[in-house]
Amino acid sequence: MPAYYLLLCLHILGACVWVGGHLVLAVRILPRALREKKAALIREFERAYERIGMPALVLQVLTGFALAHRILGGSPATWLGETGAARVVQAKLVFLALTVALALHAKLRVIPRLRDDNLPVMGAHIIGVTVLAVLFTVAGASLRLGGYPLFAP
Ligand code: HEM
């Protein structure tokens, strides 16, 4: 099996888990938790999802860098360049930094203090990570077209 095919399959599989899981959380679990003021619903989902969600994100980063290296090569100048593909990879790295910042803040500061009456703070984190997950997907799909239509060269 060609290595590129394997990498792409793993990247897409990781994307399914990461984006799908967050969409279920944002669209189904979060509205119910806010309506019923039940922090336990979020905690229960996080506990079950964490074991598959975190490895999926790690897989995305590892396979993502390998795929980007295949397209951009090893020179820092190409990674920092202005081609459509370089711009998309740069955007993905910004999304990654924002995702990690939001996830760490949620894990270390918000979840330990999560109560039925302060759920909206957690809700804002969930919406933020979910919007970023969708942006990752939109950006990723445009790479096959050389960055067009996201960043027309
Ligand atoms: C949760 C995070 C991520 C998600 C959901 C995601 C999602 C996707 C999707 C759906 C594709 C399209 C695959 C296709 O063309 O069939 C893709 C492609 C790609 N992604 Fe990601 N991605 C993520 C993180 C990253 C990271 C961190 C990088 C590294 C900078 C990266 C680099 C790439 C590259 C280079 C491609 C193009 C692969 C190719 O067509 O050869 N991705 N991504």
Coordinates of C-alpha atoms and ligand atoms in Angstrom, one line a residue:
M1 CA 0.0 0.0 0.0
P2 CA 1.5 3.4 -0.9
A3 CA 2.6 5.4 2.1
Y4 CA 0.7 8.5 0.9
Y5 CA -2.6 6.6 0.7
L6 CA -2.1 5.2 4.2
L7 CA -1.3 8.7 5.6
L8 CA -4.3 10.3 3.9
C9 CA -6.6 7.5 5.2
L10 CA -5.3 8.0 8.7
H11 CA -5.7 11.8 8.4
I12 CA -9.3 11.5 7.2
L13 CA -10.1 8.9 9.8
G14 CA -8.8 11.2 12.5
A15 CA -10.8 14.1 11.0
C16 CA -14.0 12.0 11.2
V17 CA -13.4 11.3 14.9
W18 CA -12.4 14.9 15.8
V19 CA -15.0 16.8 13.8
G20 CA -17.8 14.3 14.2
G21 CA -17.3 14.1 18.0
H22 CA -17.3 17.8 18.4
L23 CA -20.4 18.3 16.2
V24 CA -22.3 15.8 18.3
L25 CA -21.2 17.6 21.5
A26 CA -22.0 21.1 20.1
V27 CA -25.3 20.3 18.4
R28 CA -26.8 17.6 20.6
I29 CA -25.3 17.4 24.0
L30 CA -24.5 21.0 24.8
P31 CA -28.0 22.5 24.0
R32 CA -29.6 19.8 26.2
A33 CA -27.1 20.4 29.0
L34 CA -27.8 24.2 28.8
R35 CA -31.6 23.6 28.7
E36 CA -31.6 21.2 31.6
K37 CA -28.7 23.0 33.5
K38 CA -26.9 19.7 33.8
A39 CA -23.1 19.9 33.8
A40 CA -23.0 16.1 34.3
L41 CA -24.1 15.6 30.6
I42 CA -21.0 17.4 29.4
R43 CA -18.8 15.6 31.9
E44 CA -20.1 12.2 30.9
F45 CA -19.5 12.9 27.2
E46 CA -16.0 14.3 27.8
R47 CA -15.1 11.2 29.9
A48 CA -16.2 8.8 27.1
Y49 CA -14.9 10.9 24.2
E50 CA -11.5 11.9 25.6
R51 CA -10.0 8.5 25.1
I52 CA -10.6 8.6 21.4
G53 CA -10.7 12.3 20.8
M54 CA -7.2 13.2 22.0
P55 CA -5.4 10.3 20.1
A56 CA -7.4 11.5 17.0
L57 CA -6.0 15.0 17.4
V58 CA -2.4 13.7 17.9
L59 CA -2.9 11.6 14.8
Q60 CA -4.1 14.6 12.9
V61 CA -1.0 16.6 13.8
L62 CA 1.5 13.8 13.0
T63 CA -0.2 12.8 9.7
G64 CA -0.8 16.5 8.9
F65 CA 2.9 17.4 9.2
A66 CA 3.8 14.4 7.1
L67 CA 1.3 15.3 4.3
A68 CA 2.4 19.0 4.4
H69 CA 6.1 17.9 4.1
R70 CA 5.1 15.9 1.1
I71 CA 3.5 19.0 -0.6
L72 CA 5.9 21.8 0.7
G73 CA 9.2 19.9 1.2
G74 CA 11.7 20.5 4.0
S75 CA 12.7 24.1 3.3
P76 CA 11.4 26.7 5.8
A77 CA 11.1 29.2 2.9
T78 CA 8.4 27.1 1.2
W79 CA 6.5 26.7 4.5
L80 CA 6.5 30.4 5.1
G81 CA 5.8 31.2 1.4
E82 CA 2.8 32.7 -0.3
T83 CA 1.6 29.8 -2.5
G84 CA -2.0 28.7 -2.0
A85 CA -0.8 25.4 -0.4
A86 CA 1.6 27.2 2.0
R87 CA -1.1 29.6 3.0
V88 CA -3.5 26.8 3.8
V89 CA -0.9 24.9 5.9
Q90 CA -0.2 28.2 7.7
A91 CA -3.9 28.6 8.4
K92 CA -4.1 25.1 9.7
L93 CA -1.2 25.8 12.1
V94 CA -3.0 28.9 13.4
F95 CA -6.2 26.8 13.9
L96 CA -4.1 24.2 15.7
A97 CA -2.6 26.7 18.1
L98 CA -6.1 28.1 18.9
T99 CA -7.5 24.6 19.4
V100 CA -4.7 23.6 21.8
A101 CA -5.1 26.9 23.7
L102 CA -8.9 26.4 24.1
A103 CA -8.6 22.7 24.9
L104 CA -5.9 23.3 27.6
H105 CA -7.9 26.2 29.1
A106 CA -11.0 24.0 29.2
K107 CA -9.2 21.0 30.7
L108 CA -7.1 22.9 33.3
R109 CA -9.4 25.8 34.3
V110 CA -13.0 25.3 33.2
I111 CA -13.8 21.6 33.5
P112 CA -12.4 21.2 37.1
R113 CA -14.8 24.1 38.2
L114 CA -17.7 23.0 36.0
R115 CA -21.1 23.4 37.7
D116 CA -24.7 23.5 36.6
D117 CA -24.8 27.3 36.9
N118 CA -21.6 28.1 34.9
L119 CA -22.2 25.9 31.8
P120 CA -22.1 28.8 29.3
V121 CA -18.4 29.3 29.8
M122 CA -17.8 25.7 28.8
G123 CA -20.3 26.1 26.0
A124 CA -18.2 29.0 24.5
H125 CA -15.2 26.7 24.5
I126 CA -17.1 23.8 22.8
I127 CA -18.4 26.1 20.1
G128 CA -14.9 27.6 19.5
V129 CA -13.3 24.2 19.2
T130 CA -16.1 22.9 16.9
V131 CA -15.9 26.0 14.6
L132 CA -12.1 25.4 14.4
A133 CA -12.7 21.7 13.6
V134 CA -15.0 22.6 10.7
L135 CA -12.4 25.2 9.5
F136 CA -9.7 22.5 9.5
T137 CA -11.9 20.4 7.3
V138 CA -12.7 23.2 4.8
A139 CA -9.0 24.2 4.7
G140 CA -7.9 20.6 4.3
A141 CA -10.2 19.9 1.4
S142 CA -9.0 23.0 -0.5
L143 CA -5.4 21.7 -0.4
R144 CA -6.1 19.2 -3.2
L145 CA -7.0 22.2 -5.4
G146 CA -3.6 23.9 -4.5
G147 CA -5.3 26.1 -1.9
Y148 CA -7.9 27.4 -4.3
P149 CA -10.7 28.4 -3.5
L150 CA -9.7 29.2 0.0
F151 CA -6.6 31.2 -0.9
A152 CA -6.4 31.9 -4.6
P153 CA -2.7 32.2 -5.5
Ligands
HEM1 C1 -8.3 18.4 13.7 C2 -7.4 18.7 12.8 C3 -7.5 18.5 11.3 C4 -8.6 18.1 10.5 C5 -10.0 17.9 10.9 C6 -8.1 18.0 9.2 C7 -8.9 17.6 8.1 C8 -8.4 17.5 6.8 C9 -9.2 17.0 5.7 C10 -10.7 16.7 5.7 C11 -8.4 17.0 4.6 C12 -8.8 16.6 3.1 C13 -8.3 15.3 2.8 C14 -8.6 15.0 1.3 O1 -8.1 15.8 0.4 O2 -9.3 14.1 1.0 C15 -7.1 17.4 5.0 C16 -6.0 17.5 4.2 C17 -4.7 17.9 4.6 N1 -4.4 18.3 5.9 FE1 -5.5 18.3 7.5 N2 -6.7 18.3 9.1 C18 -6.4 18.6 10.4 C19 -5.1 19.0 10.9 C20 -4.0 19.2 10.0 C21 -2.7 19.7 10.5 C22 -2.3 20.0 11.9 C23 -1.9 19.7 9.4 C24 -0.5 20.1 9.3 C25 -0.1 21.3 9.1 C26 -2.7 19.3 8.2 C27 -2.3 19.2 6.9 C28 -3.0 18.7 5.9 C29 -2.5 18.6 4.5 C30 -1.1 18.9 4.0 C31 -3.6 18.1 3.7 C32 -3.6 17.7 2.2 C33 -3.3 16.3 2.0 C34 -3.3 16.0 0.5 O3 -4.2 16.2 -0.2 O4 -2.2 15.5 0.1 N3 -4.0 18.9 8.7 N4 -7.1 17.7 6.4

